[in-house]
């Protein structure tokens, strides 16, 4: 026998009696139990059961109107109901149980801006285990950086295709050199948008991967071309004989306030034992190497890093482009969100995004 539900506008839930608890909640993870065998369903859960034919109709308590799937979703308020339903139905079809990420559906909701709690395959709301928090947006919904949170982001495009991104905080670390390995006062000249370091120790390039050798000179007496970021970092540590302020000012002339943010990230990465090099070829600020023993035996870089201010607002289309590009070159996309340099730690939040197939 197919059951009917009753829409309670005051509570915003659909109540179903009969053997609904055993049929829908206990065996398939829908809703939450009320007294007796009655359960309460979130509207998206009720819509899914209507869509599948497991509910025959939903009766509006206020008007007595009997609603099928088409009528119910047409009157469900909220601009995001359509995309939430699409993702809910997709994950259900993949064998996941999921519930709205708010009490009383989930005993310990993930919090933040999550739409659903997704349970591990084979588990449901009563098992006390959550696989991840899920947030759902359409492709035209921007995401303030301050709203990033660990979990999964589902983006529904204009043709109703769904892309899933795993979002997590990152802690870049490595074993590549330290400031103690730097030389002292190497001669250097500031050119238009780079610095030439004359005859530094070979290890400055070979072991700690600063600069690029100037072609046409003997490798055992290298002349290095360094970026303004590298030069500013080296000048501040008196490894080259240029004034740090002079190099910083040139950097600001070349790329504006963005230079200071990138230098803050560059400095933080070097302090973590990670070697940052330009990510220009990949459309990023940096590519990074966690372990550099010798540039002659250099492995693949692991991360692509894009630098943004802490109040940056992401467009989903840009996120998709960055993450897909990083995946295509076997790297992980990391966003460095730069705040107050005087804050605890390095004043940077590190977030990684990767494609996910649930």
Tab-separated table of C-alpha atoms in Angstrom:
chain	number	residue	atom	x	y	z
A	1	UNK	CA	0.000	0.000	0.000
A	2	UNK	CA	1.336	3.431	-0.950
A	3	UNK	CA	1.199	5.970	1.875
A	4	UNK	CA	0.279	9.632	1.887
A	5	UNK	CA	1.993	12.426	3.782
A	6	UNK	CA	0.641	15.563	5.453
A	7	UNK	CA	2.458	18.853	5.034
A	8	UNK	CA	2.693	20.760	8.314
A	9	UNK	CA	3.473	24.342	7.275
A	10	UNK	CA	4.042	25.452	10.871
A	11	UNK	CA	6.923	23.004	11.346
A	12	UNK	CA	7.940	22.870	7.665
A	13	UNK	CA	7.864	19.054	7.648
A	14	UNK	CA	5.865	16.292	6.020
A	15	UNK	CA	4.365	13.799	8.486
A	16	UNK	CA	3.697	10.225	7.424
A	17	UNK	CA	1.912	7.607	9.520
A	18	UNK	CA	1.046	3.969	9.051
A	19	UNK	CA	4.146	1.792	8.813
A	20	UNK	CA	6.277	4.728	7.624
A	21	UNK	CA	8.869	4.357	10.362
A	22	UNK	CA	9.762	0.813	9.434
A	23	UNK	CA	9.323	1.376	5.689
A	24	UNK	CA	11.156	4.667	5.265
A	25	UNK	CA	13.218	5.528	8.351
A	26	UNK	CA	14.447	2.245	9.843
A	27	UNK	CA	15.230	0.529	6.547
A	28	UNK	CA	16.169	3.466	4.306
A	29	UNK	CA	17.215	6.390	6.500
A	30	UNK	CA	14.495	8.907	5.611
A	31	UNK	CA	13.324	11.478	8.160
A	32	UNK	CA	13.218	11.106	11.918
A	33	UNK	CA	10.759	9.216	14.153
A	34	UNK	CA	7.860	10.789	16.029
A	35	UNK	CA	5.432	9.057	18.367
A	36	UNK	CA	4.351	5.581	17.382
A	37	UNK	CA	5.169	4.707	13.796
A	38	UNK	CA	4.872	8.261	12.467
A	39	UNK	CA	7.922	10.012	10.962
A	40	UNK	CA	8.714	13.578	9.924
A	41	UNK	CA	10.352	14.202	6.559
A	42	UNK	CA	12.197	17.274	5.353
A	43	UNK	CA	10.568	18.626	2.156
A	44	UNK	CA	13.442	17.381	-0.009
A	45	UNK	CA	13.093	13.875	1.454
A	46	UNK	CA	9.352	13.929	0.871
A	47	UNK	CA	9.880	15.141	-2.697
A	48	UNK	CA	12.260	12.251	-3.346
A	49	UNK	CA	9.753	9.695	-2.064
A	50	UNK	CA	7.066	11.295	-4.236
A	51	UNK	CA	9.382	11.171	-7.237
A	52	UNK	CA	10.075	7.464	-6.676
A	53	UNK	CA	6.378	6.686	-6.183
A	54	UNK	CA	6.909	5.583	-2.563
A	55	UNK	CA	4.492	8.299	-1.448
A	56	UNK	CA	1.244	8.597	-3.358
A	57	UNK	CA	0.622	12.249	-2.477
A	58	UNK	CA	1.125	14.931	0.140
A	59	UNK	CA	-1.918	16.643	1.613
A	60	UNK	CA	-1.544	20.281	2.623
A	61	UNK	CA	-2.965	20.539	6.163
A	62	UNK	CA	-3.998	24.168	5.651
A	63	UNK	CA	-5.836	23.883	2.333
A	64	UNK	CA	-6.591	20.173	2.108
A	65	UNK	CA	-5.051	20.173	-1.385
A	66	UNK	CA	-3.602	16.859	-2.506
A	67	UNK	CA	-0.175	17.340	-4.102
A	68	UNK	CA	1.805	15.105	-6.420
A	69	UNK	CA	5.511	15.505	-7.160
A	70	UNK	CA	5.045	18.258	-9.739
A	71	UNK	CA	2.703	20.321	-7.573
A	72	UNK	CA	4.802	19.854	-4.437
A	73	UNK	CA	8.134	20.985	-5.872
A	74	UNK	CA	6.453	23.860	-7.713
A	75	UNK	CA	5.213	25.398	-4.474
A	76	UNK	CA	8.212	24.545	-2.272
A	77	UNK	CA	9.768	27.893	-1.264
A	78	UNK	CA	13.430	28.690	-1.681
A	79	UNK	CA	15.484	29.402	-4.778
A	80	UNK	CA	17.854	26.532	-3.991
A	81	UNK	CA	15.288	23.739	-3.580
A	82	UNK	CA	15.753	22.527	-7.156
A	83	UNK	CA	19.525	22.130	-6.923
A	84	UNK	CA	19.248	20.568	-3.455
A	85	UNK	CA	16.789	18.005	-4.779
A	86	UNK	CA	19.043	17.122	-7.721
A	87	UNK	CA	22.036	16.457	-5.456
A	88	UNK	CA	19.923	14.586	-2.909
A	89	UNK	CA	18.538	12.303	-5.629
A	90	UNK	CA	21.987	11.783	-7.152
A	91	UNK	CA	23.601	10.689	-3.894
A	92	UNK	CA	20.657	8.454	-3.050
A	93	UNK	CA	21.095	6.776	-6.437
A	94	UNK	CA	24.764	6.185	-5.532
A	95	UNK	CA	23.798	4.289	-2.380
A	96	UNK	CA	24.246	7.036	0.217
A	97	UNK	CA	21.848	7.994	2.973
A	98	UNK	CA	21.844	11.703	3.745
A	99	UNK	CA	19.878	13.989	6.006
A	100	UNK	CA	19.431	17.736	6.389
A	101	UNK	CA	22.353	18.992	8.456
A	102	UNK	CA	20.286	20.397	11.286
A	103	UNK	CA	18.545	18.955	14.310
A	104	UNK	CA	16.523	16.891	14.785
A	105	UNK	CA	17.569	15.008	11.649
A	106	UNK	CA	21.206	14.758	12.733
A	107	UNK	CA	22.201	14.365	16.381
A	108	UNK	CA	25.560	16.114	15.860
A	109	UNK	CA	25.211	18.277	12.743
A	110	UNK	CA	28.424	19.323	10.988
A	111	UNK	CA	27.385	22.960	11.406
A	112	UNK	CA	28.446	25.921	9.344
A	113	UNK	CA	26.740	26.355	5.987
A	114	UNK	CA	26.178	22.631	5.311
A	115	UNK	CA	22.950	21.539	3.654
A	116	UNK	CA	23.206	17.814	4.355
A	117	UNK	CA	25.080	15.331	6.466
A	118	UNK	CA	26.119	12.398	4.278
A	119	UNK	CA	26.567	9.057	6.016
A	120	UNK	CA	29.047	6.337	5.051
A	121	UNK	CA	27.653	3.723	2.691
A	122	UNK	CA	25.708	1.148	4.668
A	123	UNK	CA	25.085	3.531	7.581
A	124	UNK	CA	22.313	5.953	8.411
A	125	UNK	CA	21.227	8.656	10.858
A	126	UNK	CA	21.073	6.296	13.823
A	127	UNK	CA	24.652	5.016	13.525
A	128	UNK	CA	26.325	8.152	14.850
A	129	UNK	CA	28.852	8.437	12.016
A	130	UNK	CA	28.996	11.148	9.363
A	131	UNK	CA	31.134	10.777	6.231
A	132	UNK	CA	31.124	14.469	5.395
A	133	UNK	CA	29.184	17.714	5.501
A	134	UNK	CA	27.723	18.660	2.132
A	135	UNK	CA	27.052	22.143	0.816
A	136	UNK	CA	25.105	22.633	-2.422
A	137	UNK	CA	25.145	25.639	-4.742
A	138	UNK	CA	24.297	26.486	-8.314
A	139	UNK	CA	27.056	27.464	-10.715
A	140	UNK	CA	26.144	31.168	-10.400
A	141	UNK	CA	26.274	31.298	-6.607
A	142	UNK	CA	29.486	32.923	-5.391
A	143	UNK	CA	31.294	31.677	-2.278
A	144	UNK	CA	32.937	34.126	0.141
A	145	UNK	CA	36.272	32.760	1.325
A	146	UNK	CA	35.100	33.184	4.916
A	147	UNK	CA	32.401	30.561	4.283
A	148	UNK	CA	34.760	27.769	3.241
A	149	UNK	CA	34.565	24.787	5.552
A	150	UNK	CA	35.854	21.221	5.501
A	151	UNK	CA	33.526	18.861	3.694
A	152	UNK	CA	32.169	18.472	0.187
A	153	UNK	CA	30.892	21.196	-2.124
A	154	UNK	CA	28.412	20.138	-4.797
A	155	UNK	CA	28.001	22.558	-7.705
A	156	UNK	CA	25.027	22.115	-10.030
A	157	UNK	CA	25.520	23.661	-13.459
A	158	UNK	CA	22.896	25.096	-15.787
A	159	UNK	CA	22.332	21.702	-17.430
A	160	UNK	CA	21.815	20.005	-14.034
A	161	UNK	CA	25.174	18.226	-14.106
A	162	UNK	CA	26.790	17.946	-10.662
A	163	UNK	CA	30.456	18.405	-9.815
A	164	UNK	CA	31.694	17.445	-6.357
A	165	UNK	CA	34.709	19.064	-4.704
A	166	UNK	CA	36.382	17.885	-1.530
A	167	UNK	CA	37.261	20.952	0.548
A	168	UNK	CA	39.790	20.768	3.365
A	169	UNK	CA	42.221	22.873	5.326
A	170	UNK	CA	45.799	22.273	4.289
A	171	UNK	CA	49.068	22.432	6.194
A	172	UNK	CA	51.879	22.657	3.612
A	173	UNK	CA	55.132	21.309	5.045
A	174	UNK	CA	58.437	20.123	3.613
A	175	UNK	CA	62.080	19.416	4.307
A	176	UNK	CA	63.757	21.742	1.817
A	177	UNK	CA	66.502	23.787	3.411
A	178	UNK	CA	66.439	26.558	5.996
A	179	UNK	CA	67.616	30.143	6.401
A	180	UNK	CA	70.766	28.794	8.083
A	181	UNK	CA	71.869	27.467	4.686
A	182	UNK	CA	71.813	30.891	3.020
A	183	UNK	CA	75.013	32.723	2.000
A	184	UNK	CA	76.012	36.151	3.286
A	185	UNK	CA	75.868	39.325	1.206
A	186	UNK	CA	76.212	38.010	-2.346
A	187	UNK	CA	76.577	40.742	-4.956
A	188	UNK	CA	73.334	41.408	-6.807
A	189	UNK	CA	71.828	43.917	-9.201
A	190	UNK	CA	68.195	44.964	-9.475
A	191	UNK	CA	66.906	45.008	-13.061
A	192	UNK	CA	63.417	45.919	-14.288
A	193	UNK	CA	61.446	43.017	-12.810
A	194	UNK	CA	64.108	40.604	-11.578
A	195	UNK	CA	67.447	40.463	-9.787
A	196	UNK	CA	70.763	39.040	-10.948
A	197	UNK	CA	72.882	37.437	-8.227
A	198	UNK	CA	76.572	37.252	-9.215
A	199	UNK	CA	78.517	34.084	-8.401
A	200	UNK	CA	76.578	32.853	-5.361
A	201	UNK	CA	77.372	29.470	-3.784
A	202	UNK	CA	76.241	26.659	-6.047
A	203	UNK	CA	73.983	25.309	-3.281
A	204	UNK	CA	71.792	28.399	-3.445
A	205	UNK	CA	70.415	26.996	-6.672
A	206	UNK	CA	71.359	23.332	-6.509
A	207	UNK	CA	70.142	22.560	-2.971
A	208	UNK	CA	67.666	25.286	-2.037
A	209	UNK	CA	66.395	26.061	-5.554
A	210	UNK	CA	66.611	29.848	-5.674
A	211	UNK	CA	66.619	31.484	-9.093
A	212	UNK	CA	67.599	30.123	-12.487
A	213	UNK	CA	71.167	30.004	-13.865
A	214	UNK	CA	71.959	32.558	-16.555
A	215	UNK	CA	72.564	30.635	-19.749
A	216	UNK	CA	76.005	30.795	-21.333
A	217	UNK	CA	78.030	30.867	-18.107
A	218	UNK	CA	79.841	27.938	-16.552
A	219	UNK	CA	77.594	25.971	-14.228
A	220	UNK	CA	80.256	25.722	-11.497
A	221	UNK	CA	80.290	29.538	-11.333
A	222	UNK	CA	76.573	30.256	-11.609
A	223	UNK	CA	74.979	33.615	-12.141
A	224	UNK	CA	71.393	33.400	-10.975
A	225	UNK	CA	68.353	35.297	-12.179
A	226	UNK	CA	65.927	35.591	-9.274
A	227	UNK	CA	62.347	36.776	-9.229
A	228	UNK	CA	61.518	39.852	-7.187
A	229	UNK	CA	59.854	37.590	-4.612
A	230	UNK	CA	62.965	35.470	-4.236
A	231	UNK	CA	65.153	38.571	-4.122
A	232	UNK	CA	62.997	40.277	-1.465
A	233	UNK	CA	63.156	37.152	0.684
A	234	UNK	CA	66.941	36.844	0.263
A	235	UNK	CA	67.518	40.569	0.853
A	236	UNK	CA	65.570	40.491	4.104
A	237	UNK	CA	67.908	37.735	5.290
A	238	UNK	CA	71.022	39.599	4.073
A	239	UNK	CA	71.880	36.797	1.666
A	240	UNK	CA	72.273	39.379	-1.120
A	241	UNK	CA	73.576	42.933	-0.882
A	242	UNK	CA	70.370	44.757	-1.822
A	243	UNK	CA	68.154	46.749	0.540
A	244	UNK	CA	64.930	44.828	1.251
A	245	UNK	CA	62.900	48.041	1.025
A	246	UNK	CA	64.251	48.741	-2.451
A	247	UNK	CA	63.262	45.311	-3.725
A	248	UNK	CA	59.816	45.499	-2.099
A	249	UNK	CA	59.152	48.897	-3.643
A	250	UNK	CA	60.088	47.587	-7.077
A	251	UNK	CA	57.766	44.628	-6.547
A	252	UNK	CA	54.871	46.975	-5.755
A	253	UNK	CA	55.655	49.040	-8.855
A	254	UNK	CA	55.514	45.903	-10.984
A	255	UNK	CA	52.358	44.257	-9.610
A	256	UNK	CA	50.768	46.538	-7.013
A	257	UNK	CA	49.529	45.392	-3.593
A	258	UNK	CA	49.351	41.815	-4.872
A	259	UNK	CA	53.142	41.657	-4.454
A	260	UNK	CA	52.938	41.944	-0.655
A	261	UNK	CA	50.362	39.152	-0.433
A	262	UNK	CA	52.440	36.866	-2.619
A	263	UNK	CA	55.586	37.673	-0.643
A	264	UNK	CA	53.775	36.833	2.588
A	265	UNK	CA	52.792	33.448	1.147
A	266	UNK	CA	56.256	32.864	-0.325
A	267	UNK	CA	57.843	33.606	3.067
A	268	UNK	CA	55.395	31.324	4.877
A	269	UNK	CA	56.078	28.441	2.495
A	270	UNK	CA	59.854	28.820	2.814
A	271	UNK	CA	59.410	28.865	6.589
A	272	UNK	CA	57.528	25.566	6.342
A	273	UNK	CA	60.358	23.915	4.429
A	274	UNK	CA	58.511	24.138	1.112
A	275	UNK	CA	60.123	25.542	-2.045
A	276	UNK	CA	57.762	27.798	-4.030
A	277	UNK	CA	58.496	28.451	-7.687
A	278	UNK	CA	56.438	30.353	-10.204
A	279	UNK	CA	53.161	28.718	-11.203
A	280	UNK	CA	52.728	30.886	-14.293
A	281	UNK	CA	52.655	27.966	-16.743
A	282	UNK	CA	49.757	26.491	-14.767
A	283	UNK	CA	47.823	29.713	-14.276
A	284	UNK	CA	48.694	29.842	-10.565
A	285	UNK	CA	50.920	31.949	-8.336
A	286	UNK	CA	53.193	29.084	-7.262
A	287	UNK	CA	54.007	25.460	-7.780
A	288	UNK	CA	55.659	23.903	-4.736
A	289	UNK	CA	58.213	21.235	-3.874
A	290	UNK	CA	58.174	19.665	-0.413
A	291	UNK	CA	61.523	17.868	-0.728
A	292	UNK	CA	64.404	19.197	-2.808
A	293	UNK	CA	67.683	17.325	-2.420
A	294	UNK	CA	69.062	18.402	-5.776
A	295	UNK	CA	67.594	20.197	-8.779
A	296	UNK	CA	69.332	17.616	-10.948
A	297	UNK	CA	67.040	14.997	-9.444
A	298	UNK	CA	63.911	17.090	-9.040
A	299	UNK	CA	60.576	15.342	-8.782
A	300	UNK	CA	57.167	16.713	-9.706
A	301	UNK	CA	55.805	19.644	-7.772
A	302	UNK	CA	52.917	18.642	-5.536
A	303	UNK	CA	50.762	21.741	-5.140
A	304	UNK	CA	49.548	24.652	-7.184
A	305	UNK	CA	48.969	27.686	-4.980
A	306	UNK	CA	46.768	30.639	-5.807
A	307	UNK	CA	46.984	33.652	-3.493
A	308	UNK	CA	43.894	35.675	-2.544
A	309	UNK	CA	43.020	38.222	0.145
A	310	UNK	CA	41.050	36.820	3.083
A	311	UNK	CA	37.868	38.589	1.911
A	312	UNK	CA	38.033	37.087	-1.591
A	313	UNK	CA	34.811	35.813	-3.158
A	314	UNK	CA	35.120	32.689	-5.301
A	315	UNK	CA	33.130	32.103	-8.464
A	316	UNK	CA	32.309	28.388	-8.907
A	317	UNK	CA	33.379	28.525	-12.553
A	318	UNK	CA	36.859	29.725	-11.542
A	319	UNK	CA	37.088	27.013	-8.890
A	320	UNK	CA	36.223	24.367	-11.458
A	321	UNK	CA	38.859	25.707	-13.846
A	322	UNK	CA	41.610	25.797	-11.199
A	323	UNK	CA	40.848	22.365	-9.782
A	324	UNK	CA	40.550	20.679	-13.167
A	325	UNK	CA	43.830	22.194	-14.352
A	326	UNK	CA	45.626	21.069	-11.186
A	327	UNK	CA	44.188	17.571	-11.508
A	328	UNK	CA	45.259	17.406	-15.142
A	329	UNK	CA	48.907	18.006	-14.200
A	330	UNK	CA	48.785	15.669	-11.159
A	331	UNK	CA	48.801	18.374	-8.530
A	332	UNK	CA	46.490	19.569	-5.769
A	333	UNK	CA	44.976	23.046	-5.914
A	334	UNK	CA	45.569	25.091	-2.771
A	335	UNK	CA	44.231	28.567	-2.054
A	336	UNK	CA	46.251	30.746	0.297
A	337	UNK	CA	43.976	33.340	1.895
A	338	UNK	CA	46.068	36.171	3.251
A	339	UNK	CA	44.873	38.075	6.280
A	340	UNK	CA	46.686	40.104	8.902
A	341	UNK	CA	50.422	39.403	8.872
A	342	UNK	CA	50.456	40.092	12.625
A	343	UNK	CA	47.845	37.409	13.321
A	344	UNK	CA	48.667	34.134	15.033
A	345	UNK	CA	50.841	31.885	12.884
A	346	UNK	CA	51.604	33.270	9.442
A	347	UNK	CA	48.283	35.078	8.977
A	348	UNK	CA	47.320	32.710	6.142
A	349	UNK	CA	44.529	30.181	5.779
A	350	UNK	CA	45.342	27.289	3.466
A	351	UNK	CA	42.490	25.486	1.707
A	352	UNK	CA	42.719	22.613	-0.758
A	353	UNK	CA	40.054	21.676	-3.302
A	354	UNK	CA	40.034	18.414	-5.247
A	355	UNK	CA	37.538	16.714	-7.530
A	356	UNK	CA	35.583	13.963	-5.815
A	357	UNK	CA	33.591	11.078	-7.204
A	358	UNK	CA	31.225	9.944	-4.407
